[in-house]
Coordinates of C-alpha atoms and ligand atoms in Angstrom, one line a residue:
X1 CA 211.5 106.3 88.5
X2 CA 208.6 105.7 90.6
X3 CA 205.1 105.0 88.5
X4 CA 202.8 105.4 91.6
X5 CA 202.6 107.9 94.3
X6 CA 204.5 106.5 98.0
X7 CA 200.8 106.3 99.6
X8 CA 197.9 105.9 97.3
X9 CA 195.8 107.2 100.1
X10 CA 197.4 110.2 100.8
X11 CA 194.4 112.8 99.0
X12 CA 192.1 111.9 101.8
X13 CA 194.5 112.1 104.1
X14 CA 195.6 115.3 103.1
X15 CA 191.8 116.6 102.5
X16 CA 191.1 115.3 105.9
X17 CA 194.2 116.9 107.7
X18 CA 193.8 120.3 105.4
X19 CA 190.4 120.6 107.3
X20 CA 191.3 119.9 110.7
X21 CA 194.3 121.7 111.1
X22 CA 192.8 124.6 109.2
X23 CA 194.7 124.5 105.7
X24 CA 191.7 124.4 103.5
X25 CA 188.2 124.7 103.9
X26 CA 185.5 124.0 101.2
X27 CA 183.9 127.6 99.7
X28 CA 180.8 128.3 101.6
X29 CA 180.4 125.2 104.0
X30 CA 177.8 126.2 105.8
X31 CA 175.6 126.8 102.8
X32 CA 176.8 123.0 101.6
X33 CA 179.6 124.0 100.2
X34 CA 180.3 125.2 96.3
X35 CA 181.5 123.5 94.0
X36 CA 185.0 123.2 93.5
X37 CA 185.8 126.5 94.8
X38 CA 188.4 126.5 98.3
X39 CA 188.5 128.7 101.1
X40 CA 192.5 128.8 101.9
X41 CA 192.3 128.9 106.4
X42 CA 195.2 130.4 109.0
X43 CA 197.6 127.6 108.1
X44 CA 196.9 127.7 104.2
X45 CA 197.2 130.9 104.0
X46 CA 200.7 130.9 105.2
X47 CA 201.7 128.5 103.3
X48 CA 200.4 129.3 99.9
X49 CA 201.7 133.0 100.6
X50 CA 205.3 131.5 101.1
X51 CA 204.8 129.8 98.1
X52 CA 204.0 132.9 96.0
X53 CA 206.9 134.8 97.8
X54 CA 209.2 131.7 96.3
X55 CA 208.2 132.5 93.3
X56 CA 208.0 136.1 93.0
X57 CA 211.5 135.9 94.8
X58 CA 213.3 133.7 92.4
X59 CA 211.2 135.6 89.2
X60 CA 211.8 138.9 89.6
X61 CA 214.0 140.2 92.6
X62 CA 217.1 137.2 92.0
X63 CA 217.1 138.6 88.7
X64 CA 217.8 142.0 86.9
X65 CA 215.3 140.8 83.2
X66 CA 212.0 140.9 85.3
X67 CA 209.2 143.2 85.8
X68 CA 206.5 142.6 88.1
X69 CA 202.5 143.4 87.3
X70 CA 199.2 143.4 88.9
X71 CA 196.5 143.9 86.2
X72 CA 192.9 143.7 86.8
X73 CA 190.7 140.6 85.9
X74 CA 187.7 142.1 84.2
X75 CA 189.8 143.0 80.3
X76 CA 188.2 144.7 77.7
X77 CA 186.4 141.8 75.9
X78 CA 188.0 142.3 72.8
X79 CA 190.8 141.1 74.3
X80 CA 189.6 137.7 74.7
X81 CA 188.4 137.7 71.4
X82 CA 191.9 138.9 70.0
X83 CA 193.5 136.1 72.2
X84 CA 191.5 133.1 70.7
X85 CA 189.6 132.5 73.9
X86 CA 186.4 133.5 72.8
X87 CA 186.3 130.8 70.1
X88 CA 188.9 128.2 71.2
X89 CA 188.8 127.9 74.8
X90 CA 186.7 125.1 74.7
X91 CA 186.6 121.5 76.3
X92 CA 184.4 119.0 74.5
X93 CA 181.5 118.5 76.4
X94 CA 179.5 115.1 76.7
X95 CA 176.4 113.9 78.9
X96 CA 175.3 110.5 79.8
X97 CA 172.1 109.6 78.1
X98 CA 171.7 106.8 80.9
X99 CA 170.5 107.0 84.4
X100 CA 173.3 109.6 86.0
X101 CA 172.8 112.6 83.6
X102 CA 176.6 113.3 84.6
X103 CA 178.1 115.7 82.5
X104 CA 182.6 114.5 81.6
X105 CA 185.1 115.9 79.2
X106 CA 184.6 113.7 76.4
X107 CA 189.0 114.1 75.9
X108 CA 189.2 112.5 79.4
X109 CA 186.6 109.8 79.1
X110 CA 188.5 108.5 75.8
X111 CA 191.8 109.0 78.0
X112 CA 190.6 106.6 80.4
X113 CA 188.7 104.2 78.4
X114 CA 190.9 103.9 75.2
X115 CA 193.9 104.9 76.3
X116 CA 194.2 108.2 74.3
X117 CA 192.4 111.7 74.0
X118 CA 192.1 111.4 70.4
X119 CA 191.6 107.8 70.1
X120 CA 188.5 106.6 67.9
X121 CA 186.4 103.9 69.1
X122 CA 183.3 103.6 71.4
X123 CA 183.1 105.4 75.2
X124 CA 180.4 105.4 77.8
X125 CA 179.5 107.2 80.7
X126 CA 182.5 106.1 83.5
X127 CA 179.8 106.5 86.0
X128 CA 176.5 104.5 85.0
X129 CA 177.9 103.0 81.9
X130 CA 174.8 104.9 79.9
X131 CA 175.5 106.5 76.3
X132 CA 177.2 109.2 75.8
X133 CA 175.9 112.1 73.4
X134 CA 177.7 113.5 70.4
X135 CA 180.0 115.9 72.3
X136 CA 179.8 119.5 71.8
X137 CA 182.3 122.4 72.5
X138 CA 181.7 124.2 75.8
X139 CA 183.3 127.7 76.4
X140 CA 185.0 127.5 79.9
X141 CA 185.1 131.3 80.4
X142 CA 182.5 132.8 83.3
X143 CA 180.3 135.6 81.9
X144 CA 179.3 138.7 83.9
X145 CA 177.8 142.2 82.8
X146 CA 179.8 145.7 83.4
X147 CA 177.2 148.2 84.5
X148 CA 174.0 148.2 85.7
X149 CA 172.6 147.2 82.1
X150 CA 172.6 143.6 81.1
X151 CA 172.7 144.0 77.4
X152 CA 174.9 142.5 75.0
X153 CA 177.3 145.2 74.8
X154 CA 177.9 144.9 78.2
X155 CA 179.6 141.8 79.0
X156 CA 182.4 140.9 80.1
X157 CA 184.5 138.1 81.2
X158 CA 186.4 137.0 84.5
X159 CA 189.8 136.3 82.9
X160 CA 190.8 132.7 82.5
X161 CA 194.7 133.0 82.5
X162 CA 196.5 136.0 84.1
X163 CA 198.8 136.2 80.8
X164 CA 196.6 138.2 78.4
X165 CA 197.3 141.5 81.6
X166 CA 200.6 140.8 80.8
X167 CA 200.2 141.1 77.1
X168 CA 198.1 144.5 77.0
X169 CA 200.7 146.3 79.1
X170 CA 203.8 145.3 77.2
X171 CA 204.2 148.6 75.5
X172 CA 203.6 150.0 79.3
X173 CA 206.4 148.3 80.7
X174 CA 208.7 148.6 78.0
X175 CA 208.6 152.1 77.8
X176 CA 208.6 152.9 81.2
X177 CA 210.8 150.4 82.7
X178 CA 213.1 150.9 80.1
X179 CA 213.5 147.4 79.0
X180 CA 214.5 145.7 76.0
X181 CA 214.2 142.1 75.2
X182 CA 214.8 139.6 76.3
X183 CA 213.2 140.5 79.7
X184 CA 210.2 139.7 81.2
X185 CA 206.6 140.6 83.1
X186 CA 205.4 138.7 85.8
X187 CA 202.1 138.2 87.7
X188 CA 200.5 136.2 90.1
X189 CA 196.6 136.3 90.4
X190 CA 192.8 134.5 90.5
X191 CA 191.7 133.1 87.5
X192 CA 188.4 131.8 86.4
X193 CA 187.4 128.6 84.5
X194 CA 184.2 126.8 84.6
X195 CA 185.7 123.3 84.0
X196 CA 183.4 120.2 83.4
X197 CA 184.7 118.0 85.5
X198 CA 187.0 120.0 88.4
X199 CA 188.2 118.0 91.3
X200 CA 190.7 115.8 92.9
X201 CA 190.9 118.9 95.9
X202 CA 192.3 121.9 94.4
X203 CA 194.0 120.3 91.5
X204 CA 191.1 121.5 89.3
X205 CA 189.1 124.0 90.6
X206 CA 186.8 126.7 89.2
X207 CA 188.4 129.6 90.7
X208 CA 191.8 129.6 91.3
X209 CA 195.7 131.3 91.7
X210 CA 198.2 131.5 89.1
X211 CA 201.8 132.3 88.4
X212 CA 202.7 133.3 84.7
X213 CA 206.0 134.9 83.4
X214 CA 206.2 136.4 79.5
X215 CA 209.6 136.6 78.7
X216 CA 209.9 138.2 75.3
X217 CA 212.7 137.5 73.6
X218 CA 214.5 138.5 69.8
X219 CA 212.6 135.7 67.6
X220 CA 215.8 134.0 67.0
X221 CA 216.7 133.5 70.7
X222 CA 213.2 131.6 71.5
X223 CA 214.3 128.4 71.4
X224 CA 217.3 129.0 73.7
X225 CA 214.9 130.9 76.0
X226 CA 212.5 127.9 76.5
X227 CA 215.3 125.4 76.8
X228 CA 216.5 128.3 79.6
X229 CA 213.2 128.2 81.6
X230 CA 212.5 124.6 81.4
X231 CA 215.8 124.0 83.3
X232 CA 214.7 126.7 85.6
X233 CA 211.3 125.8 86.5
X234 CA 212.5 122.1 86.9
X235 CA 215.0 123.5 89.5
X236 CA 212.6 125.8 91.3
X237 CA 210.2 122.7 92.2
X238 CA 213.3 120.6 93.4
X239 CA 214.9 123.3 95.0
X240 CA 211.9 123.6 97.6
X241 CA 212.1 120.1 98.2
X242 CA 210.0 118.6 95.7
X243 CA 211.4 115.0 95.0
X244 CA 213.7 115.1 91.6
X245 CA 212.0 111.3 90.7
X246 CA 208.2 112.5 91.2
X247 CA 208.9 115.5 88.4
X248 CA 209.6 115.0 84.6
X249 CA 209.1 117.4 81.9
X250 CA 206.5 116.2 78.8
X251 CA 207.0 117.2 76.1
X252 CA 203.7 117.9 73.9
X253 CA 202.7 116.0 71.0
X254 CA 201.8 118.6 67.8
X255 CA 198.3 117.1 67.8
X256 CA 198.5 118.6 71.9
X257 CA 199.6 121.7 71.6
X258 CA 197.4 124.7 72.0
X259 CA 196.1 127.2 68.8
X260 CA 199.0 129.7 69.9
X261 CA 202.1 127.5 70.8
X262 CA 204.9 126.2 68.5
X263 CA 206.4 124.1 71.6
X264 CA 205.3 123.3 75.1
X265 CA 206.6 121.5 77.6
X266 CA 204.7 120.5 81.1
X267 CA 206.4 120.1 84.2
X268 CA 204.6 117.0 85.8
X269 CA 204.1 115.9 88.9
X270 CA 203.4 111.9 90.2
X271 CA 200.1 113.2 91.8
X272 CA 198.1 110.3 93.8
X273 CA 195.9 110.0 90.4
X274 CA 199.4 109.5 88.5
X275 CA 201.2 111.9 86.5
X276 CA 199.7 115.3 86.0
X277 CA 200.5 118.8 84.8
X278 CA 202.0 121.3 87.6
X279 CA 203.0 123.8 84.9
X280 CA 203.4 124.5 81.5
X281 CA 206.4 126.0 80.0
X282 CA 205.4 127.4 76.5
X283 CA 206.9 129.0 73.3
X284 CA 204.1 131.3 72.4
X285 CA 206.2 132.2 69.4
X286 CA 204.6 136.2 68.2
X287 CA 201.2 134.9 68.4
X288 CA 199.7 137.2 71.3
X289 CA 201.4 140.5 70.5
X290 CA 200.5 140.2 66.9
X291 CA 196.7 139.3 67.1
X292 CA 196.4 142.3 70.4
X293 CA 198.4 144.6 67.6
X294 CA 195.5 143.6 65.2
X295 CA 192.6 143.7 67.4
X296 CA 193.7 147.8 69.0
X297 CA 195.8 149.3 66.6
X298 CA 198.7 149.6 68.8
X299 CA 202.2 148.5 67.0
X300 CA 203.6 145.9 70.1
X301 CA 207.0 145.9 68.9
X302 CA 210.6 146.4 69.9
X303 CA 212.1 149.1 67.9
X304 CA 216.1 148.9 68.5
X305 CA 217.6 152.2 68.2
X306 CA 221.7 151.0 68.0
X307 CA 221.2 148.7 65.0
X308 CA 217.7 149.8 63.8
X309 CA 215.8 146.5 63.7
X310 CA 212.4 146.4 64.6
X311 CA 210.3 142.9 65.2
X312 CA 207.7 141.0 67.0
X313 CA 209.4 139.6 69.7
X314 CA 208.7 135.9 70.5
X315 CA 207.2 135.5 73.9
X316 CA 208.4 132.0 76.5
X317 CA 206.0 131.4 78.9
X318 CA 206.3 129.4 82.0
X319 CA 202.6 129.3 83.6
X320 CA 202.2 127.7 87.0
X321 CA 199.6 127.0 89.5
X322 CA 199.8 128.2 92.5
X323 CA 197.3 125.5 94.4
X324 CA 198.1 122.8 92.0
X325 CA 202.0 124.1 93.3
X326 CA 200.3 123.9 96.8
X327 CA 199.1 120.4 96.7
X328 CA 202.0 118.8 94.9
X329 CA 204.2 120.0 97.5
X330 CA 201.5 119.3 100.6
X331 CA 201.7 115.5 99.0
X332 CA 205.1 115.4 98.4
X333 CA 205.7 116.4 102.2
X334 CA 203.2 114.0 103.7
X335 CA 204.8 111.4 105.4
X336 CA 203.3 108.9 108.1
X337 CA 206.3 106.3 110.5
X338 CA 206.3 104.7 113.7
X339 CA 208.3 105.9 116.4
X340 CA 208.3 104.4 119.7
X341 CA 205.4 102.1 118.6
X342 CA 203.1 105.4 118.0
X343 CA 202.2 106.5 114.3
X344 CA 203.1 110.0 113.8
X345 CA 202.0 112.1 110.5
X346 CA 204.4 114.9 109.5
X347 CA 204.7 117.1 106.8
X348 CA 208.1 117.2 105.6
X349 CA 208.0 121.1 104.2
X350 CA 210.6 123.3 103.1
X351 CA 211.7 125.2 106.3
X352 CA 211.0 128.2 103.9
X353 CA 207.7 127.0 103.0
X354 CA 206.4 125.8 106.4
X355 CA 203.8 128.0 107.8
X356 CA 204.9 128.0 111.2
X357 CA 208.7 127.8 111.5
X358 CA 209.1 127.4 115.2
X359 CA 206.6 126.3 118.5
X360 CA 207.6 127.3 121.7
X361 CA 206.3 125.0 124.4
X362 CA 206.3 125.3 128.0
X363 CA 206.8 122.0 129.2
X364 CA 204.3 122.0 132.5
X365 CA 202.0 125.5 133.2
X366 CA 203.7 126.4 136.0
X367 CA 207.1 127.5 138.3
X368 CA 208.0 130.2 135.6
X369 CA 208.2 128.2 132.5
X370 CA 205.3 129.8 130.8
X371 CA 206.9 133.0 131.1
X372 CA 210.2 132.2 130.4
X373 CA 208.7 130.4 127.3
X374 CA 206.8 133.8 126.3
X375 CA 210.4 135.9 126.6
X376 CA 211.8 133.4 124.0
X377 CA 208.2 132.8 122.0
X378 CA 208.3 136.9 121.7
X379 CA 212.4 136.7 120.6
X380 CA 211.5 134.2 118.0
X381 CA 208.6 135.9 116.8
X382 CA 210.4 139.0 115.5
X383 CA 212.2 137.0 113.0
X384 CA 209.8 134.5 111.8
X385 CA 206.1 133.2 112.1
X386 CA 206.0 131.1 115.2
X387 CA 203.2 129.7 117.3
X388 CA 203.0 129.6 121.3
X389 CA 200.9 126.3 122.8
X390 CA 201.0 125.4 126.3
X391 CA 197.8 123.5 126.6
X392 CA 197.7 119.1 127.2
X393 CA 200.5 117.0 127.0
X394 CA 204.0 117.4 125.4
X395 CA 204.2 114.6 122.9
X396 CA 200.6 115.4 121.7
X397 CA 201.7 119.3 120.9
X398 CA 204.5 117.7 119.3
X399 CA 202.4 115.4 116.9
X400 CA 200.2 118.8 116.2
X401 CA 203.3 120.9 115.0
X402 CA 204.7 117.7 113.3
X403 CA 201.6 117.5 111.1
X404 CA 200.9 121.2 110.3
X405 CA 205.0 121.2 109.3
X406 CA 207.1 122.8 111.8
X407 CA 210.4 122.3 111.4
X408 CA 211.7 122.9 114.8
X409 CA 209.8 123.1 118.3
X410 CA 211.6 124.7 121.3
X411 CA 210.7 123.5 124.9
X412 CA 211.1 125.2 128.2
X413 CA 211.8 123.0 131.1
X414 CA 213.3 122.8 134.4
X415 CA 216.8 122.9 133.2
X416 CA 216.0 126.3 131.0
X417 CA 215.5 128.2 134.4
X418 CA 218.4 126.3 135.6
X419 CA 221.0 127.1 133.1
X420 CA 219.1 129.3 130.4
X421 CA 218.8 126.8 128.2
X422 CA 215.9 124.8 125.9
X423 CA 215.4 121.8 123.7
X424 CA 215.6 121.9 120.6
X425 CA 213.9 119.3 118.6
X426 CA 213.8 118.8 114.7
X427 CA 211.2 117.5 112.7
X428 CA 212.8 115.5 110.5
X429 CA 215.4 113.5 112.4
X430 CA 213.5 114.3 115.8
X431 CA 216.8 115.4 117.4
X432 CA 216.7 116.9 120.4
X433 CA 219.3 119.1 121.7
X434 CA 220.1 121.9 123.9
X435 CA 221.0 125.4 123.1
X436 CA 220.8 128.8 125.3
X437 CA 217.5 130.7 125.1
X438 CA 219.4 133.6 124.1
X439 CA 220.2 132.1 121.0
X440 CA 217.9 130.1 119.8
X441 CA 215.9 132.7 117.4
X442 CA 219.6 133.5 115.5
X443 CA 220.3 130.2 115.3
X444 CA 216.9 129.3 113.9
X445 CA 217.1 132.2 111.2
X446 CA 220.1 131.1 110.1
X447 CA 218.9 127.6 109.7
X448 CA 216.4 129.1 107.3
X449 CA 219.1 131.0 105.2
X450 CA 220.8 127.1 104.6
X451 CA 219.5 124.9 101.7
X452 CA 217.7 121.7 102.4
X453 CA 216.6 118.6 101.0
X454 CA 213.9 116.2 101.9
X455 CA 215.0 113.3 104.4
X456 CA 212.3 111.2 102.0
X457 CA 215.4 111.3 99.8
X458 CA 217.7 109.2 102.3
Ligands
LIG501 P1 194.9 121.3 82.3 O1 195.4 120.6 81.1 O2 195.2 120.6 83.6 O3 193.5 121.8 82.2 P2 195.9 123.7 81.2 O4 197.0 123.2 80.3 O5 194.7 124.2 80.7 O6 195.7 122.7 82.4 P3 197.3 126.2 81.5 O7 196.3 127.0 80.7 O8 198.6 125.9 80.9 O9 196.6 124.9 82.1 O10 197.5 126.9 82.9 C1 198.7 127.0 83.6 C2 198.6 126.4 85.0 O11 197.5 126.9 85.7 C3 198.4 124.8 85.0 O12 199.6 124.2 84.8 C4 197.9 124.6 86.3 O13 198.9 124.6 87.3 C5 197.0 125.9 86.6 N1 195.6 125.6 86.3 C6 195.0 125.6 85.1 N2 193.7 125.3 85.3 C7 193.5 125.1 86.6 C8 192.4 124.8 87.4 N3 191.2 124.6 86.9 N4 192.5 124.6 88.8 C9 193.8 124.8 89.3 N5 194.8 125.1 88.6 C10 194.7 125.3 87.3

């Protein structure tokens, strides 16, 4: 298994690229930008909406046990206070006493400089080398006021995980979708966390997208269930392309695991900064339907009327990241090779996940290939998002649709008014070959139905 990322440089090539070829944007630029906080631009977009249709695909419409929901991000505050969020969603917070004033996650800084979160021993600012004070726990939830008051009573919270929406509608969805466990409620949506240290592009960022499944189960089932998801998640990542040897599952340590988990296990990824959480797949054991059963006085159980048991069912939770998801697969893609003697950058996406899937390029801007091109751009384009670019040279709109991930490009040249048809070129193994206008936007959707692996594999 690898230990380092294939090019160490690849986060400021990818920030670099994201920005010129419109992927990503920081929040605000013209103001000078805020902090960790991305704008998602045309090409992003796309990309990261593919993404979530992956997801919400293979969640709930592959599969008869799964519900979708869209619930609002300002809860009722008790809810946070019923979840544990209020008093345990904390980092622990230290500040150089030296010349930077920098604020770090004391956790990370004893990571870094003595190999382990909990290790004892002394630490000092990574920046300035200054002293660190005694660190104290920060609450990384956002705080805003409901109404037009701002008195205690009225605040509120942006929500910090989509999960606890999930939670407060189980007896929603049960009863009206008619469910029983195991089955389970999914959502994708913005949360909120106001981290110490964010950064490293949109792997930790302030306000971001996520994708959680609770998939309540009979108590006794729950290990089963993990195991279940574990192996599904896994599959999902590779599935779109993502290298098998750049993901491993982790295992936490008990000292690791969070105040309402009896087993979790993170799907990592070999990030440029080295291995790093893409998801976490968690047993949440009863823990969350219990304390919201507490906090409102609504029973959240599952009565079953053949054999007449009733119980708390146990909840598994796979929780990913949608731009963490975004920027694992953005690096995983990014490749750079020599062809001819010319370097060309590509991004080796999933067909599926690519923004664009096709380009259709006149060769020259004139005798009738840009309107023959615009026939077959139009034939394409009512099967899949493709792009039409006519303008400078034809390698250099090649390198452009090789770096923003196209998988195939179609030219129109003499030989297309000639015998009807145009080039085909891949990619991946930059094969060119010829097919009949007619049928290239069949053949191309068809492509798209196959399954594919990465030609990083070999
Ligand atoms: P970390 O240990 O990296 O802070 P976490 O364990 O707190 O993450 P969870 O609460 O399990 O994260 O959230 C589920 C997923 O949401 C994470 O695996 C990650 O993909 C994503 N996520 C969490 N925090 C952020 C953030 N600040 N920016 C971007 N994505 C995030």
């Amino acid at each position: 298994m690898p230990t380092t990322s294939t090019h160490p440089d690849v986060m400021e090539k990818l920030v670099s690229l994201c920005k010129r070829r419109g992927f990503i944007f920081q929040s605000s630029e013209i103001y000078g930008g805020t902090g960790s906080v991305w704008d998602y631009g045309p090409l992003g977009v796309e990309l990261k909406r593919n993404l979530k249709d992956a997801w919400w695909r293979a969640m709930v419409y592959a599969r008869d046990d799964i519900e979708g929901l869209d619930a609002a991000i300002l809860m009722h505050p008790r809810t946070w206070e019923a979840s544990g969020h209020l008093e345990g969603f904390t980092d622990p917070l230290v500040q150089c006493l030296g010349k930077c004033k920098r604020r770090w996650r004391e956790d990370h800084v004893r990571e870094e400089q003595l190999g382990a979160e909990d290790a004892e021993g002394e630490i000092v600012c990574p920046k300035c080398g200054g002293e660190l004070t005694e660190p104290r726990q920060f609450n990384l939830m956002f705080k805003t006021h409901m109404g037009p008051v701002e008195e205690s009573g009225t605040e509120v919270f942006l929500r910090p995980e989509t999960a606890q929406g999930i939670f407060v509608n189980f007896k929603n969805v049960l009863s009206f979708a008619r469910k029983k466990p195991p089955f389970g409620i999914a959502q994708i949506g913005k949360s909120f966390r106001n981290e110490i240290t964010p950064g490293n592009f949109v792997f930790r960022m302030r306000e971001f997208e996520q994708m959680e499944m609770e998939f309540f189960v009979p108590p006794d089932e729950a290990g089963r269930w993990h195991e279940h998801w574990m192996e599904q998640r896994m599959g999902w990542y590779t599935g779109l392309g993502i290298r098998p040897d750049h993901l491993r599952l982790r295992e936490h340590g008990a000292d690791e695991l969070s105040h309402y988990s009896s087993a979790t296990s993170d799907v990592e990824y070999l990030f440029p900064m080295g291995w790093s959480e893409l998801e976490g797949v968690a047993n949440r054991g009863d823990f969350d339907l219990t304390q919201h059963a507490k906090f409102s006085g609504e029973k959240l159980e599952y009565f079953d009327q053949s054999t007449g048991d009733r119980y708390v069912p146990y909840v598994i939770e796979p929780a990913a990241g949608v731009d963490r998801a975004m920027l694992a697969f953005m690096v995983d893609a990014y490749d750079v090779e020599e062809v001819e003697g010319r370097t060309r950058t590509v991004l080796r996406l999933h067909p599926r996940l690519a923004p664009n899937k096709a380009a259709v390029l006149p060769l020259v801007s004139k005798e009738g290939m840009p309107e023959r091109a615009r026939e077959v751009y139009e034939s394409v384009k009512a099967r899949m998002p493709a792009e039409f670019d006519e303008g400078g040279s034809i390698g250099k709109r090649y390198r452009r649709q090789d770096e923003i991930g196209t998988p195939w490009c179609i030219t129109i040249d003499g030989e297309t008014l000639e015998d009807g048809t145009v080039t085909l070129r891949d990619r991946d193994s930059l094969d060119q070959t010829r097919v009949p206008a007619d049928d290239v936007a069949a053949l191309l959707a068809d492509r798209l139905a196959e399954p594919w692996t990465t030609p990083k594999l070999g």
